[in-house]
């Protein structure tokens, strides 16, 4: 996630100029490794038939079922051979330009801390389970790996146009909370969904959220909520198509257009939307009333 605010201005003590720190794998306690194992087991059971085949293949080929928090060096070695990506540790959130520069160079930045036992189901800051289990399997997919690199370069460009808010929505509704159509079925691939025990069922099965065919401009006009399950998911037809449309479109004129366009709320339905599911929004209404 790259949209939070409490970011430091320069690398903290002990971090390199590019903000990376050693993962310090040897420092994890047995309890912390066991927390990973609990989270991994729950999702490993739940995701077959729900997660995209690309995600499941990534979990497999990266050997994430090996017990304990993965060692980033070992993980990077496997990933490097497959798609040229690496995983590097950072101390929490980093400035946008730093985040994008790492992506553009095929380095995925991951937090090295793991959530506490009382936070198995929800935490606001991305921990090593979200970052590694949620994001890294998709980086073993060549097409998605290319998309992430292109996004990094696009991010650096968006900074120049002062249009990061619009671009960040693309990240949110694809990388973090994307759905894909596979063999006539909906599957999840967004890291925020696959790493969440609750949302990996909700996103596919609950009648509450809208599920809308992906449209790049529409997505960039749509606000999102960071505090609860999503009220809308956008569905891509394939990773190839996502990569093609985002790479082939020059965003510079788009940013100008979007400047003057109104935003959509997370539950809005827009003219031209192809609705795969019209949601009841019952879940969101209940939560708002509580
Ligand atoms: N084509 C985008 C641009 O012109 C860059 C980009 C590619 C952004 C892929 C996101 C994903 O800025
Ligand atoms: Fe994330």
Tab-separated table of C-alpha atoms and ligand atoms in Angstrom:
chain	number	residue	atom	x	y	z
A	1	UNK	CA	0.000	0.000	0.000
A	2	UNK	CA	1.385	3.392	-0.802
A	3	UNK	CA	-1.385	5.782	0.060
A	4	UNK	CA	-0.814	6.439	3.758
A	5	UNK	CA	0.513	9.678	5.121
A	6	UNK	CA	2.673	9.256	8.257
A	7	UNK	CA	5.838	8.807	6.237
A	8	UNK	CA	9.256	9.994	7.360
A	9	UNK	CA	11.241	12.366	5.175
A	10	UNK	CA	14.554	10.591	5.249
A	11	UNK	CA	15.632	7.037	5.938
A	12	UNK	CA	15.659	6.272	9.690
A	13	UNK	CA	18.828	5.236	11.574
A	14	UNK	CA	20.157	1.961	10.269
A	15	UNK	CA	18.431	2.113	6.882
A	16	UNK	CA	20.261	2.501	3.562
A	17	UNK	CA	19.884	5.522	1.283
A	18	UNK	CA	17.225	3.597	-0.666
A	19	UNK	CA	15.364	3.021	2.625
A	20	UNK	CA	15.983	-0.728	2.726
A	21	UNK	CA	16.927	-2.479	5.951
A	22	UNK	CA	18.069	-6.021	6.641
A	23	UNK	CA	15.082	-8.332	7.143
A	24	UNK	CA	16.918	-9.760	10.170
A	25	UNK	CA	15.295	-13.140	9.691
A	26	UNK	CA	17.180	-14.700	12.611
A	27	UNK	CA	15.475	-12.264	14.989
A	28	UNK	CA	11.923	-13.628	14.539
A	29	UNK	CA	10.667	-15.512	17.581
A	30	UNK	CA	9.103	-18.975	17.428
A	31	UNK	CA	5.804	-17.289	18.259
A	32	UNK	CA	6.127	-14.943	15.276
A	33	UNK	CA	6.870	-17.821	12.902
A	34	UNK	CA	3.860	-19.639	14.343
A	35	UNK	CA	1.655	-16.606	13.629
A	36	UNK	CA	2.674	-16.820	9.967
A	37	UNK	CA	1.884	-20.545	9.953
A	38	UNK	CA	-1.624	-19.961	11.334
A	39	UNK	CA	-2.334	-17.271	8.742
A	40	UNK	CA	-0.834	-19.351	5.938
A	41	UNK	CA	-2.777	-22.517	6.824
A	42	UNK	CA	-6.085	-20.673	6.944
A	43	UNK	CA	-5.599	-19.119	3.508
A	44	UNK	CA	-4.036	-22.218	1.931
A	45	UNK	CA	-7.237	-24.071	2.792
A	46	UNK	CA	-9.552	-21.348	1.630
A	47	UNK	CA	-7.998	-20.111	-1.603
A	48	UNK	CA	-8.076	-23.045	-4.045
A	49	UNK	CA	-11.044	-22.399	-6.339
A	50	UNK	CA	-11.177	-18.768	-5.161
A	51	UNK	CA	-7.790	-17.283	-6.015
A	52	UNK	CA	-6.568	-16.849	-9.567
A	53	UNK	CA	-4.573	-19.792	-10.940
A	54	UNK	CA	-1.650	-17.366	-11.329
A	55	UNK	CA	-1.680	-16.632	-7.599
A	56	UNK	CA	-1.946	-20.302	-6.614
A	57	UNK	CA	0.885	-21.200	-8.999
A	58	UNK	CA	3.024	-18.475	-7.404
A	59	UNK	CA	2.461	-19.835	-3.878
A	60	UNK	CA	3.505	-23.232	-5.163
A	61	UNK	CA	6.563	-22.338	-7.207
A	62	UNK	CA	7.888	-20.005	-4.473
A	63	UNK	CA	7.433	-22.777	-1.907
A	64	UNK	CA	5.574	-20.517	0.489
A	65	UNK	CA	4.155	-23.559	2.284
A	66	UNK	CA	7.531	-24.032	3.951
A	67	UNK	CA	6.805	-23.342	7.646
A	68	UNK	CA	7.695	-19.973	9.150
A	69	UNK	CA	8.107	-16.432	7.863
A	70	UNK	CA	9.936	-16.623	4.526
A	71	UNK	CA	13.547	-15.514	4.361
A	72	UNK	CA	13.603	-12.654	1.822
A	73	UNK	CA	16.995	-13.727	0.454
A	74	UNK	CA	15.831	-17.222	-0.290
A	75	UNK	CA	12.571	-15.911	-1.711
A	76	UNK	CA	14.355	-13.363	-3.894
A	77	UNK	CA	16.627	-16.043	-5.287
A	78	UNK	CA	13.653	-18.075	-6.509
A	79	UNK	CA	11.804	-15.013	-7.751
A	80	UNK	CA	14.850	-13.639	-9.556
A	81	UNK	CA	15.163	-16.830	-11.599
A	82	UNK	CA	11.493	-16.748	-12.538
A	83	UNK	CA	10.792	-13.105	-13.344
A	84	UNK	CA	13.753	-10.992	-12.199
A	85	UNK	CA	11.939	-9.644	-9.125
A	86	UNK	CA	13.352	-9.327	-5.598
A	87	UNK	CA	11.828	-8.716	-2.180
A	88	UNK	CA	13.515	-6.139	0.069
A	89	UNK	CA	12.670	-5.088	3.614
A	90	UNK	CA	11.750	-1.527	4.587
A	91	UNK	CA	10.803	0.015	7.938
A	92	UNK	CA	7.067	0.513	7.344
A	93	UNK	CA	5.870	3.062	4.843
A	94	UNK	CA	8.323	4.827	2.547
A	95	UNK	CA	7.916	8.014	0.460
A	96	UNK	CA	6.038	7.547	-2.809
A	97	UNK	CA	9.044	8.244	-5.036
A	98	UNK	CA	11.089	5.633	-3.171
A	99	UNK	CA	8.303	3.067	-3.461
A	100	UNK	CA	7.900	3.676	-7.200
A	101	UNK	CA	11.629	3.635	-7.851
A	102	UNK	CA	11.913	0.199	-6.250
A	103	UNK	CA	9.001	-1.135	-8.299
A	104	UNK	CA	10.423	0.310	-11.513
A	105	UNK	CA	13.581	-1.680	-10.743
A	106	UNK	CA	11.691	-4.868	-9.927
A	107	UNK	CA	12.178	-4.661	-6.194
A	108	UNK	CA	9.109	-5.196	-4.079
A	109	UNK	CA	9.357	-3.482	-0.697
A	110	UNK	CA	7.936	-5.434	2.224
A	111	UNK	CA	7.490	-4.710	5.903
A	112	UNK	CA	9.413	-7.202	8.039
A	113	UNK	CA	7.212	-7.154	11.143
A	114	UNK	CA	4.331	-9.547	11.705
A	115	UNK	CA	0.951	-8.767	13.274
A	116	UNK	CA	0.155	-9.659	16.880
A	117	UNK	CA	-2.062	-12.604	17.751
A	118	UNK	CA	-4.941	-10.259	18.648
A	119	UNK	CA	-4.799	-8.843	15.106
A	120	UNK	CA	-5.064	-12.027	13.035
A	121	UNK	CA	-8.076	-10.738	11.153
A	122	UNK	CA	-7.445	-7.058	10.728
A	123	UNK	CA	-4.697	-4.507	10.885
A	124	UNK	CA	-4.283	-1.157	9.201
A	125	UNK	CA	-0.569	-1.282	8.384
A	126	UNK	CA	0.702	-3.863	5.915
A	127	UNK	CA	2.797	-6.514	7.695
A	128	UNK	CA	4.967	-9.290	6.288
A	129	UNK	CA	1.969	-11.580	5.802
A	130	UNK	CA	0.091	-9.040	3.708
A	131	UNK	CA	3.193	-7.983	1.790
A	132	UNK	CA	4.703	-11.406	1.152
A	133	UNK	CA	1.757	-13.785	1.058
A	134	UNK	CA	-0.533	-11.186	-0.512
A	135	UNK	CA	1.749	-9.620	-3.124
A	136	UNK	CA	4.728	-11.826	-3.877
A	137	UNK	CA	3.018	-14.857	-5.493
A	138	UNK	CA	1.713	-12.611	-8.300
A	139	UNK	CA	5.271	-11.375	-8.950
A	140	UNK	CA	6.150	-14.915	-10.049
A	141	UNK	CA	3.774	-14.341	-12.977
A	142	UNK	CA	5.648	-12.735	-15.903
A	143	UNK	CA	2.721	-10.623	-17.102
A	144	UNK	CA	1.811	-9.334	-13.665
A	145	UNK	CA	5.489	-8.742	-12.921
A	146	UNK	CA	5.649	-6.511	-15.993
A	147	UNK	CA	2.529	-4.669	-14.874
A	148	UNK	CA	4.063	-3.904	-11.472
A	149	UNK	CA	7.255	-2.603	-13.033
A	150	UNK	CA	5.285	-0.434	-15.465
A	151	UNK	CA	3.223	0.849	-12.548
A	152	UNK	CA	6.425	1.918	-10.791
A	153	UNK	CA	7.505	3.934	-13.798
A	154	UNK	CA	3.974	5.304	-14.137
A	155	UNK	CA	4.097	6.350	-10.481
A	156	UNK	CA	7.259	8.384	-10.968
A	157	UNK	CA	5.568	10.022	-13.940
A	158	UNK	CA	2.340	10.712	-12.021
A	159	UNK	CA	4.385	12.551	-9.386
A	160	UNK	CA	5.527	14.969	-12.086
A	161	UNK	CA	1.918	15.581	-13.102
A	162	UNK	CA	0.772	15.843	-9.505
A	163	UNK	CA	-1.795	13.123	-10.247
A	164	UNK	CA	-0.883	10.458	-7.788
A	165	UNK	CA	-4.383	10.293	-6.305
A	166	UNK	CA	-5.800	9.096	-9.598
A	167	UNK	CA	-3.041	6.594	-10.254
A	168	UNK	CA	-3.234	5.238	-6.693
A	169	UNK	CA	-6.826	4.192	-7.353
A	170	UNK	CA	-5.629	2.006	-10.194
A	171	UNK	CA	-3.265	0.273	-7.767
A	172	UNK	CA	-5.989	-0.058	-5.183
A	173	UNK	CA	-8.590	-1.600	-7.486
A	174	UNK	CA	-6.145	-3.945	-9.263
A	175	UNK	CA	-3.048	-4.831	-7.225
A	176	UNK	CA	-4.797	-4.607	-3.839
A	177	UNK	CA	-8.441	-5.498	-4.510
A	178	UNK	CA	-8.693	-6.843	-8.043
A	179	UNK	CA	-10.916	-9.642	-9.331
A	180	UNK	CA	-10.369	-11.542	-12.579
A	181	UNK	CA	-12.608	-13.623	-14.770
A	182	UNK	CA	-11.149	-17.088	-15.275
A	183	UNK	CA	-12.876	-19.916	-17.140
A	184	UNK	CA	-16.226	-18.164	-16.769
A	185	UNK	CA	-15.824	-17.717	-13.015
A	186	UNK	CA	-14.734	-14.847	-10.808
A	187	UNK	CA	-11.467	-15.284	-8.929
A	188	UNK	CA	-9.538	-13.001	-6.584
A	189	UNK	CA	-5.992	-11.814	-7.199
A	190	UNK	CA	-5.722	-8.551	-5.208
A	191	UNK	CA	-3.314	-8.835	-2.278
A	192	UNK	CA	-5.699	-7.187	0.176
A	193	UNK	CA	-8.269	-9.881	-0.575
A	194	UNK	CA	-6.100	-12.992	-0.781
A	195	UNK	CA	-4.382	-12.122	2.511
A	196	UNK	CA	-7.719	-11.557	4.311
A	197	UNK	CA	-9.617	-14.534	5.700
A	198	UNK	CA	-12.905	-12.640	5.684
A	199	UNK	CA	-12.633	-10.695	2.447
A	200	UNK	CA	-11.483	-13.696	0.384
A	201	UNK	CA	-15.007	-15.077	0.882
A	202	UNK	CA	-16.868	-11.753	0.931
A	203	UNK	CA	-15.394	-10.475	-2.341
A	204	UNK	CA	-16.753	-13.437	-4.299
A	205	UNK	CA	-19.793	-14.682	-2.389
A	206	UNK	CA	-21.421	-11.800	-0.553
A	207	UNK	CA	-24.446	-10.126	-2.204
A	208	UNK	CA	-23.413	-6.724	-0.800
A	209	UNK	CA	-20.679	-5.331	-3.114
A	210	UNK	CA	-20.960	-4.277	-6.757
A	211	UNK	CA	-18.797	-6.222	-9.183
A	212	UNK	CA	-18.104	-4.162	-12.296
A	213	UNK	CA	-16.128	-4.865	-15.477
A	214	UNK	CA	-12.779	-3.076	-15.296
A	215	UNK	CA	-12.543	0.255	-17.083
A	216	UNK	CA	-9.325	2.168	-16.491
A	217	UNK	CA	-10.734	5.687	-16.545
A	218	UNK	CA	-13.745	4.758	-14.423
A	219	UNK	CA	-11.435	3.161	-11.850
A	220	UNK	CA	-9.229	6.247	-11.674
A	221	UNK	CA	-12.308	8.316	-10.843
A	222	UNK	CA	-13.451	6.076	-7.993
A	223	UNK	CA	-12.752	6.754	-4.324
A	224	UNK	CA	-11.981	3.843	-2.077
A	225	UNK	CA	-12.301	2.991	1.581
A	226	UNK	CA	-9.406	1.684	3.575
A	227	UNK	CA	-11.270	0.863	6.788
A	228	UNK	CA	-13.530	-2.056	5.834
A	229	UNK	CA	-14.417	-4.559	3.109
A	230	UNK	CA	-14.776	-2.920	-0.310
A	231	UNK	CA	-18.161	-1.856	-1.669
A	232	UNK	CA	-17.067	-2.367	-5.264
A	233	UNK	CA	-14.672	-4.699	-7.038
A	234	UNK	CA	-13.511	-4.258	-10.627
A	235	UNK	CA	-13.100	-7.366	-12.750
A	236	UNK	CA	-10.353	-7.673	-15.364
A	237	UNK	CA	-10.719	-10.134	-18.268
A	238	UNK	CA	-7.043	-11.193	-18.112
A	239	UNK	CA	-3.671	-9.964	-16.869
A	240	UNK	CA	-2.557	-9.551	-20.484
A	241	UNK	CA	-5.427	-7.149	-21.118
A	242	UNK	CA	-4.706	-5.184	-17.924
A	243	UNK	CA	-1.071	-4.808	-18.941
A	244	UNK	CA	-1.936	-3.922	-22.523
A	245	UNK	CA	-4.440	-1.167	-21.773
A	246	UNK	CA	-2.366	0.464	-19.025
A	247	UNK	CA	0.889	0.389	-20.976
A	248	UNK	CA	-0.591	1.469	-24.304
A	249	UNK	CA	-2.421	4.448	-22.852
A	250	UNK	CA	-0.501	7.657	-22.299
A	251	UNK	CA	-1.739	8.844	-18.917
A	252	UNK	CA	-0.580	12.449	-19.311
A	253	UNK	CA	-3.664	13.681	-21.207
A	254	UNK	CA	-5.829	11.470	-19.029
A	255	UNK	CA	-4.570	13.203	-15.880
A	256	UNK	CA	-5.606	16.527	-17.375
A	257	UNK	CA	-9.079	15.236	-18.133
A	258	UNK	CA	-9.500	13.648	-14.732
A	259	UNK	CA	-8.601	16.904	-13.049
A	260	UNK	CA	-11.964	18.289	-14.150
A	261	UNK	CA	-14.018	15.107	-13.798
A	262	UNK	CA	-16.107	14.416	-10.714
A	263	UNK	CA	-15.291	11.419	-8.530
A	264	UNK	CA	-17.478	8.393	-7.929
A	265	UNK	CA	-18.140	7.080	-4.450
A	266	UNK	CA	-17.320	3.430	-3.750
A	267	UNK	CA	-20.980	2.363	-4.043
A	268	UNK	CA	-21.922	4.490	-7.065
A	269	UNK	CA	-22.960	2.998	-10.371
A	270	UNK	CA	-21.866	5.050	-13.368
A	271	UNK	CA	-23.209	5.417	-16.861
A	272	UNK	CA	-21.590	2.795	-19.064
A	273	UNK	CA	-20.770	0.401	-16.212
A	274	UNK	CA	-20.974	-3.251	-17.088
A	275	UNK	CA	-22.351	-4.720	-13.891
A	276	UNK	CA	-21.522	-8.349	-13.275
A	277	UNK	CA	-23.275	-8.173	-9.912
A	278	UNK	CA	-25.388	-5.316	-8.677
A	279	UNK	CA	-24.682	-5.295	-4.966
A	280	UNK	CA	-27.290	-4.812	-2.241
A	281	UNK	CA	-24.784	-2.807	-0.127
A	282	UNK	CA	-26.446	-4.520	2.847
A	283	UNK	CA	-23.120	-5.173	4.562
A	284	UNK	CA	-21.959	-1.562	4.274
A	285	UNK	CA	-25.356	-0.255	5.446
A	286	UNK	CA	-25.332	-2.507	8.481
A	287	UNK	CA	-21.825	-1.411	9.403
A	288	UNK	CA	-22.741	2.246	8.987
A	289	UNK	CA	-25.770	1.805	11.255
A	290	UNK	CA	-23.842	-0.042	13.968
B	1	LIG	N1	0.968	4.222	-19.316
B	1	LIG	C1	1.111	4.897	-18.041
B	1	LIG	C2	1.595	6.349	-18.253
B	1	LIG	O1	1.607	6.842	-19.352
B	1	LIG	C3	2.098	4.169	-17.131
B	1	LIG	C4	1.487	3.002	-16.447
B	1	LIG	C5	1.644	1.715	-16.916
B	1	LIG	C6	0.758	3.185	-15.281
B	1	LIG	C7	1.093	0.643	-16.264
B	1	LIG	C8	0.225	2.123	-14.603
B	1	LIG	C9	0.386	0.848	-15.090
B	1	LIG	O2	1.915	7.013	-17.307
B	2	LIG	FE1	-0.498	-4.085	-0.267
